[in-house]
PDB file of C-alpha atoms in Angstrom:
ATOM      1  CA  VAL A  17      27.444-136.155  38.938  1.00 93.00           C
ATOM      2  CA  VAL A  18      27.132-139.286  36.771  1.00 94.00           C
ATOM      3  CA  LEU A  19      23.558-138.449  35.786  1.00 96.00           C
ATOM      4  CA  ALA A  20      24.466-134.851  34.977  1.00 95.00           C
ATOM      5  CA  ALA A  21      27.308-136.082  32.775  1.00 95.00           C
ATOM      6  CA  ALA A  22      24.904-138.436  31.004  1.00 96.00           C
ATOM      7  CA  CYS A  23      22.739-135.452  30.025  1.00 97.00           C
ATOM      8  CA  ARG A  24      25.477-134.128  27.717  1.00 96.00           C
ATOM      9  CA  ASP A  25      26.930-135.383  24.471  1.00 96.00           C
ATOM     10  CA  TRP A  26      30.481-136.750  24.734  1.00 95.00           C
ATOM     11  CA  PRO A  27      32.967-137.859  22.067  1.00 95.00           C
ATOM     12  CA  ALA A  28      33.392-141.237  23.774  1.00 92.00           C
ATOM     13  CA  LYS A  29      30.940-143.790  25.108  1.00 92.00           C
ATOM     14  CA  LEU A  30      30.159-143.581  28.831  1.00 94.00           C
ATOM     15  CA  VAL A  31      29.645-146.711  30.922  1.00 95.00           C
ATOM     16  CA  THR A  32      28.752-146.515  34.588  1.00 96.00           C
ATOM     17  CA  VAL A  33      29.118-149.146  37.292  1.00 97.00           C
ATOM     18  CA  GLY A  34      26.432-148.679  39.917  1.00 96.00           C
ATOM     19  CA  SER A  35      22.969-149.421  41.204  1.00 96.00           C
ATOM     20  CA  ARG A  36      20.078-149.106  38.774  1.00 96.00           C
ATOM     21  CA  GLU A  37      17.714-148.557  41.698  1.00 95.00           C
ATOM     22  CA  LEU A  38      19.896-145.760  43.082  1.00 95.00           C
ATOM     23  CA  LEU A  39      20.407-143.997  39.752  1.00 96.00           C
ATOM     24  CA  GLN A  40      16.727-144.179  38.813  1.00 96.00           C
ATOM     25  CA  ASP A  41      15.744-142.746  42.190  1.00 95.00           C
ATOM     26  CA  ARG A  42      18.273-139.884  41.913  1.00 95.00           C
ATOM     27  CA  ALA A  43      17.212-139.108  38.344  1.00 96.00           C
ATOM     28  CA  TYR A  44      13.623-138.804  39.516  1.00 95.00           C
ATOM     29  CA  LYS A  45      14.534-136.606  42.488  1.00 95.00           C
ATOM     30  CA  LEU A  46      16.734-134.356  40.312  1.00 95.00           C
ATOM     31  CA  GLY A  47      14.241-134.176  37.467  1.00 96.00           C
ATOM     32  CA  LEU A  48      16.710-135.639  34.953  1.00 96.00           C
ATOM     33  CA  GLU A  49      15.585-137.831  32.079  1.00 95.00           C
ATOM     34  CA  VAL A  50      18.225-140.509  31.632  1.00 96.00           C
ATOM     35  CA  TYR A  51      17.539-143.897  30.084  1.00 96.00           C
ATOM     36  CA  LEU A  52      19.654-146.625  31.698  1.00 96.00           C
ATOM     37  CA  ALA A  53      20.583-149.300  29.170  1.00 95.00           C
ATOM     38  CA  ASP A  54      22.190-152.607  30.150  1.00 95.00           C
ATOM     39  CA  TYR A  55      25.828-152.579  29.063  1.00 94.00           C
ATOM     40  CA  SER A  56      27.158-155.331  26.833  1.00 90.00           C
ATOM     41  CA  SER A  57      30.739-155.841  25.688  1.00 86.00           C
ATOM     42  CA  THR A  58      29.366-155.979  22.134  1.00 83.00           C
ATOM     43  CA  ASP A  59      28.017-152.417  22.373  1.00 80.00           C
ATOM     44  CA  ASN A  60      29.149-149.856  19.850  1.00 76.00           C
ATOM     45  CA  GLY A  61      31.950-147.724  21.305  1.00 77.00           C
ATOM     46  CA  GLY A  62      30.793-144.613  19.475  1.00 85.00           C
ATOM     47  CA  PRO A  63      30.096-141.204  21.010  1.00 92.00           C
ATOM     48  CA  HIS A  64      27.777-140.765  23.965  1.00 93.00           C
ATOM     49  CA  THR A  65      24.324-139.380  23.257  1.00 93.00           C
ATOM     50  CA  ALA A  66      22.708-137.115  25.854  1.00 96.00           C
ATOM     51  CA  GLY A  67      19.973-138.823  27.860  1.00 96.00           C
ATOM     52  CA  MET A  68      21.376-142.346  27.488  1.00 94.00           C
ATOM     53  CA  LEU A  69      23.658-144.198  29.877  1.00 95.00           C
ATOM     54  CA  SER A  70      25.074-147.709  29.647  1.00 95.00           C
ATOM     55  CA  LEU A  71      24.932-149.375  33.057  1.00 96.00           C
ATOM     56  CA  ILE A  72      26.564-152.356  34.724  1.00 97.00           C
ATOM     57  CA  ASP A  73      24.100-152.915  37.555  1.00 97.00           C
ATOM     58  CA  LEU A  74      25.445-153.695  41.032  1.00 96.00           C
ATOM     59  CA  PRO A  75      22.790-154.016  43.750  1.00 93.00           C
ATOM     60  CA  LEU A  76      22.972-151.970  46.936  1.00 95.00           C
ATOM     61  CA  ASN A  77      23.192-153.788  50.248  1.00 94.00           C
ATOM     62  CA  GLN A  78      20.763-151.302  51.792  1.00 93.00           C
ATOM     63  CA  PRO A  79      18.568-148.616  50.180  1.00 92.00           C
ATOM     64  CA  ALA A  80      20.491-145.340  49.813  1.00 91.00           C
ATOM     65  CA  GLU A  81      18.879-142.164  51.091  1.00 91.00           C
ATOM     66  CA  PRO A  82      20.370-138.764  50.173  1.00 90.00           C
ATOM     67  CA  GLY A  83      22.416-137.363  53.046  1.00 89.00           C
ATOM     68  CA  VAL A  84      22.317-140.581  55.091  1.00 92.00           C
ATOM     69  CA  LEU A  85      25.599-142.472  55.489  1.00 92.00           C
ATOM     70  CA  ARG A  86      25.269-146.269  55.615  1.00 93.00           C
ATOM     71  CA  PRO A  87      28.279-148.436  56.516  1.00 94.00           C
ATOM     72  CA  GLU A  88      26.268-151.375  55.157  1.00 95.00           C
ATOM     73  CA  ASN A  89      26.916-150.067  51.635  1.00 94.00           C
ATOM     74  CA  ALA A  90      30.688-149.762  52.028  1.00 94.00           C
ATOM     75  CA  SER A  91      31.303-153.091  50.288  1.00 94.00           C
ATOM     76  CA  PHE A  92      29.095-151.873  47.411  1.00 94.00           C
ATOM     77  CA  VAL A  93      31.310-148.801  47.002  1.00 94.00           C
ATOM     78  CA  LEU A  94      34.487-150.890  46.929  1.00 94.00           C
ATOM     79  CA  ALA A  95      32.903-153.417  44.543  1.00 95.00           C
ATOM     80  CA  GLN A  96      32.208-150.595  42.087  1.00 95.00           C
ATOM     81  CA  LEU A  97      35.852-149.517  42.166  1.00 95.00           C
ATOM     82  CA  GLN A  98      37.169-153.052  41.847  1.00 96.00           C
ATOM     83  CA  LEU A  99      34.966-153.880  38.862  1.00 96.00           C
ATOM     84  CA  ALA A 100      35.884-150.619  37.115  1.00 96.00           C
ATOM     85  CA  VAL A 101      39.586-151.385  37.576  1.00 96.00           C
ATOM     86  CA  GLU A 102      39.111-154.894  36.190  1.00 96.00           C
ATOM     87  CA  LEU A 103      37.379-153.472  33.105  1.00 95.00           C
ATOM     88  CA  CYS A 104      40.393-151.227  32.519  1.00 95.00           C
ATOM     89  CA  GLN A 105      42.870-154.045  33.059  1.00 95.00           C
ATOM     90  CA  VAL A 106      41.267-156.233  30.375  1.00 95.00           C
ATOM     91  CA  ASN A 107      40.960-153.254  27.971  1.00 93.00           C
ATOM     92  CA  GLU A 108      37.175-153.386  28.028  1.00 93.00           C
ATOM     93  CA  VAL A 109      37.245-149.638  28.753  1.00 93.00           C
ATOM     94  CA  PHE A 110      39.989-147.071  28.209  1.00 91.00           C
ATOM     95  CA  ALA A 111      39.683-144.771  31.221  1.00 93.00           C
ATOM     96  CA  MET A 112      38.193-144.739  34.709  1.00 94.00           C
ATOM     97  CA  VAL A 113      36.584-141.781  36.450  1.00 94.00           C
ATOM     98  CA  THR A 114      35.781-142.104  40.144  1.00 93.00           C
ATOM     99  CA  GLY A 115      33.235-140.245  42.212  1.00 89.00           C
ATOM    100  CA  PRO A 116      33.727-139.003  45.766  1.00 89.00           C
ATOM    101  CA  VAL A 117      33.639-141.530  48.590  1.00 90.00           C
ATOM    102  CA  HIS A 118      33.320-141.184  52.363  1.00 92.00           C
ATOM    103  CA  LYS A 119      36.511-142.707  53.739  1.00 92.00           C
ATOM    104  CA  GLY A 120      35.284-142.686  57.348  1.00 92.00           C
ATOM    105  CA  ILE A 121      32.188-144.765  56.614  1.00 92.00           C
ATOM    106  CA  ILE A 122      34.210-147.319  54.633  1.00 92.00           C
ATOM    107  CA  ASN A 123      36.595-147.695  57.576  1.00 92.00           C
ATOM    108  CA  ASP A 124      33.675-147.882  60.022  1.00 92.00           C
ATOM    109  CA  ALA A 125      32.455-150.887  58.040  1.00 92.00           C
ATOM    110  CA  GLY A 126      35.758-152.658  58.676  1.00 93.00           C
ATOM    111  CA  PHE A 127      37.541-151.989  55.378  1.00 91.00           C
ATOM    112  CA  PRO A 128      40.953-150.247  55.720  1.00 90.00           C
ATOM    113  CA  PHE A 129      40.703-147.406  53.190  1.00 90.00           C
ATOM    114  CA  SER A 130      42.739-144.215  53.101  1.00 89.00           C
ATOM    115  CA  GLY A 131      41.769-143.118  49.590  1.00 88.00           C
ATOM    116  CA  HIS A 132      41.370-143.961  45.919  1.00 89.00           C
ATOM    117  CA  THR A 133      45.096-143.609  45.228  1.00 89.00           C
ATOM    118  CA  GLU A 134      46.211-146.289  47.665  1.00 90.00           C
ATOM    119  CA  PHE A 135      43.245-148.604  46.965  1.00 92.00           C
ATOM    120  CA  LEU A 136      43.789-148.523  43.198  1.00 93.00           C
ATOM    121  CA  ALA A 137      47.533-149.031  43.680  1.00 92.00           C
ATOM    122  CA  ARG A 138      46.870-152.249  45.615  1.00 92.00           C
ATOM    123  CA  LEU A 139      44.502-153.531  42.925  1.00 93.00           C
ATOM    124  CA  CYS A 140      47.114-152.805  40.249  1.00 93.00           C
ATOM    125  CA  ASN A 141      50.102-154.081  42.268  1.00 93.00           C
ATOM    126  CA  ALA A 142      51.707-150.659  41.893  1.00 89.00           C
ATOM    127  CA  SER A 143      54.439-150.093  44.462  1.00 84.00           C
ATOM    128  CA  ASN A 144      54.994-146.366  43.899  1.00 85.00           C
ATOM    129  CA  PRO A 145      51.665-144.686  43.062  1.00 89.00           C
ATOM    130  CA  LEU A 146      51.639-140.953  42.430  1.00 93.00           C
ATOM    131  CA  MET A 147      48.593-138.701  42.662  1.00 94.00           C
ATOM    132  CA  LEU A 148      48.638-136.108  39.888  1.00 95.00           C
ATOM    133  CA  LEU A 149      46.269-133.156  39.593  1.00 95.00           C
ATOM    134  CA  VAL A 150      45.962-131.944  36.007  1.00 94.00           C
ATOM    135  CA  GLY A 151      44.512-128.709  34.666  1.00 92.00           C
ATOM    136  CA  GLU A 152      45.324-126.949  31.408  1.00 88.00           C
ATOM    137  CA  LYS A 153      49.150-126.731  31.278  1.00 86.00           C
ATOM    138  CA  LEU A 154      49.727-127.213  35.015  1.00 91.00           C
ATOM    139  CA  ARG A 155      50.257-130.587  36.659  1.00 95.00           C
ATOM    140  CA  VAL A 156      50.705-130.925  40.417  1.00 97.00           C
ATOM    141  CA  ALA A 157      52.031-134.138  41.961  1.00 97.00           C
ATOM    142  CA  LEU A 158      51.763-134.926  45.661  1.00 96.00           C
ATOM    143  CA  ALA A 159      54.719-136.195  47.671  1.00 96.00           C
ATOM    144  CA  THR A 160      52.437-137.576  50.403  1.00 93.00           C
ATOM    145  CA  THR A 161      48.746-138.494  50.339  1.00 90.00           C
ATOM    146  CA  HIS A 162      45.938-139.110  52.818  1.00 88.00           C
ATOM    147  CA  ILE A 163      47.834-138.833  56.095  1.00 90.00           C
ATOM    148  CA  PRO A 164      47.371-136.350  58.969  1.00 93.00           C
ATOM    149  CA  LEU A 165      49.295-133.112  58.524  1.00 95.00           C
ATOM    150  CA  ARG A 166      51.368-133.766  61.651  1.00 96.00           C
ATOM    151  CA  GLU A 167      52.739-136.959  60.051  1.00 96.00           C
ATOM    152  CA  VAL A 168      53.905-135.336  56.801  1.00 96.00           C
ATOM    153  CA  PRO A 169      57.457-134.328  57.888  1.00 95.00           C
ATOM    154  CA  ALA A 170      58.257-137.867  59.071  1.00 95.00           C
ATOM    155  CA  ALA A 171      56.844-139.339  55.854  1.00 95.00           C
ATOM    156  CA  LEU A 172      59.023-137.088  53.701  1.00 96.00           C
ATOM    157  CA  THR A 173      62.246-139.055  53.215  1.00 96.00           C
ATOM    158  CA  LYS A 174      64.934-138.797  50.553  1.00 97.00           C
ATOM    159  CA  GLU A 175      63.937-142.187  49.164  1.00 96.00           C
ATOM    160  CA  THR A 176      60.212-141.512  48.875  1.00 94.00           C
ATOM    161  CA  LEU A 177      60.668-137.997  47.469  1.00 97.00           C
ATOM    162  CA  SER A 178      63.177-139.248  44.913  1.00 97.00           C
ATOM    163  CA  GLN A 179      60.798-142.034  43.857  1.00 95.00           C
ATOM    164  CA  ARG A 180      57.891-139.614  43.499  1.00 96.00           C
ATOM    165  CA  ILE A 181      59.861-137.183  41.341  1.00 97.00           C
ATOM    166  CA  GLN A 182      61.259-139.948  39.126  1.00 97.00           C
ATOM    167  CA  THR A 183      57.761-141.409  38.700  1.00 95.00           C
ATOM    168  CA  LEU A 184      56.511-137.945  37.758  1.00 97.00           C
ATOM    169  CA  HIS A 185      59.339-137.405  35.281  1.00 97.00           C
ATOM    170  CA  PHE A 186      58.695-140.780  33.628  1.00 95.00           C
ATOM    171  CA  GLY A 187      54.956-140.128  33.412  1.00 95.00           C
ATOM    172  CA  LEU A 188      55.328-136.638  31.974  1.00 96.00           C
ATOM    173  CA  LYS A 189      57.588-137.994  29.236  1.00 96.00           C
ATOM    174  CA  ASN A 190      55.791-141.242  28.421  1.00 95.00           C
ATOM    175  CA  GLN A 191      52.132-140.432  29.166  1.00 92.00           C
ATOM    176  CA  PHE A 192      51.979-136.692  28.497  1.00 94.00           C
ATOM    177  CA  GLY A 193      54.506-136.599  25.665  1.00 94.00           C
ATOM    178  CA  LEU A 194      56.770-133.945  27.185  1.00 94.00           C
ATOM    179  CA  THR A 195      60.282-134.519  25.871  1.00 94.00           C
ATOM    180  CA  ALA A 196      61.964-132.329  28.524  1.00 93.00           C
ATOM    181  CA  PRO A 197      59.617-131.876  31.502  1.00 94.00           C
ATOM    182  CA  LYS A 198      60.302-128.941  33.793  1.00 95.00           C
ATOM    183  CA  ILE A 199      59.654-129.931  37.411  1.00 97.00           C
ATOM    184  CA  THR A 200      59.491-127.424  40.232  1.00 97.00           C
ATOM    185  CA  VAL A 201      59.715-128.884  43.741  1.00 97.00           C
ATOM    186  CA  LEU A 202      57.950-126.929  46.458  1.00 96.00           C
ATOM    187  CA  GLY A 203      59.245-126.477  49.979  1.00 96.00           C
ATOM    188  CA  LEU A 204      57.607-127.957  53.053  1.00 96.00           C
ATOM    189  CA  ASN A 205      58.079-125.094  55.491  1.00 96.00           C
ATOM    190  CA  PRO A 206      57.165-121.389  55.283  1.00 96.00           C
ATOM    191  CA  HIS A 207      59.724-119.580  53.097  1.00 95.00           C
ATOM    192  CA  ALA A 208      61.241-123.023  52.346  1.00 94.00           C
ATOM    193  CA  GLY A 209      62.627-123.147  55.887  1.00 94.00           C
ATOM    194  CA  GLU A 210      64.420-119.770  55.784  1.00 94.00           C
ATOM    195  CA  ASP A 211      67.868-121.445  55.761  1.00 92.00           C
ATOM    196  CA  GLY A 212      66.889-123.748  58.601  1.00 92.00           C
ATOM    197  CA  TYR A 213      65.325-121.214  60.945  1.00 94.00           C
ATOM    198  CA  LEU A 214      61.765-122.344  60.115  1.00 95.00           C
ATOM    199  CA  GLY A 215      62.507-126.039  59.568  1.00 94.00           C
ATOM    200  CA  ASP A 216      65.383-127.984  58.054  1.00 95.00           C
ATOM    201  CA  GLU A 217      63.616-130.453  55.713  1.00 96.00           C
ATOM    202  CA  GLU A 218      64.604-128.309  52.732  1.00 97.00           C
ATOM    203  CA  GLN A 219      68.285-128.438  53.707  1.00 96.00           C
ATOM    204  CA  LYS A 220      68.432-132.075  54.773  1.00 96.00           C
ATOM    205  CA  ILE A 221      65.983-133.769  52.386  1.00 97.00           C
ATOM    206  CA  ILE A 222      64.423-131.728  49.585  1.00 97.00           C
ATOM    207  CA  GLY A 223      67.505-129.808  48.410  1.00 97.00           C
ATOM    208  CA  PRO A 224      69.851-132.831  48.318  1.00 97.00           C
ATOM    209  CA  VAL A 225      67.241-134.896  46.430  1.00 98.00           C
ATOM    210  CA  CYS A 226      66.893-132.138  43.823  1.00 97.00           C
ATOM    211  CA  ASP A 227      70.681-131.902  43.475  1.00 97.00           C
ATOM    212  CA  TYR A 228      70.942-135.660  42.961  1.00 97.00           C
ATOM    213  CA  LEU A 229      68.156-135.783  40.369  1.00 98.00           C
ATOM    214  CA  ARG A 230      69.618-132.892  38.409  1.00 97.00           C
ATOM    215  CA  MET A 231      72.724-135.030  37.959  1.00 97.00           C
ATOM    216  CA  GLN A 232      70.418-137.707  36.521  1.00 94.00           C
ATOM    217  CA  ASP A 233      69.250-135.193  33.883  1.00 94.00           C
ATOM    218  CA  ILE A 234      65.895-134.618  35.594  1.00 96.00           C
TER     219      ILE A 234
END
């Protein structure tokens, strides 16, 4: 995905954190011509030119073979994320884009990891992280993340739901520039519980939270 992105022009400079050996091997296998240039903080921040890619080289622990999962490289994956976060925190870069990771392999290597959201929250000392999916004019926030489906009802409390919605409201106003965000809260059960016949979370948790937040002008 990174190499494919590097083959297009972009209005902003792209910098990747990864293994030079890995990226060169994948470029060869995919037939992509991408020149990997060593990144320097003195580099021009102008637009990205197709076929070039600034790289901060982190060595793999073990050679990576397509389709072969290696727990030995789990620390390499986490090191990439940590360095990228640090670059954002010191304003060296202005945004971070992550690639997919295999959560099971990272855990097999002995690193507790449920997902990007929780890992990044720990690095940033954020107590109430919110995952937000954004496309065109629609934004979808998640009340719970990265837990088994059977655990969702127990994880859905008035406190956590209220925090999530307030975080969303604040972000829509301050980061997306929406002066009066309109938030629709979905039900948990089929037909939103059908007045309690198909589950009562809507009556006991979701509805009361919405009523309370409406009184707070949300």
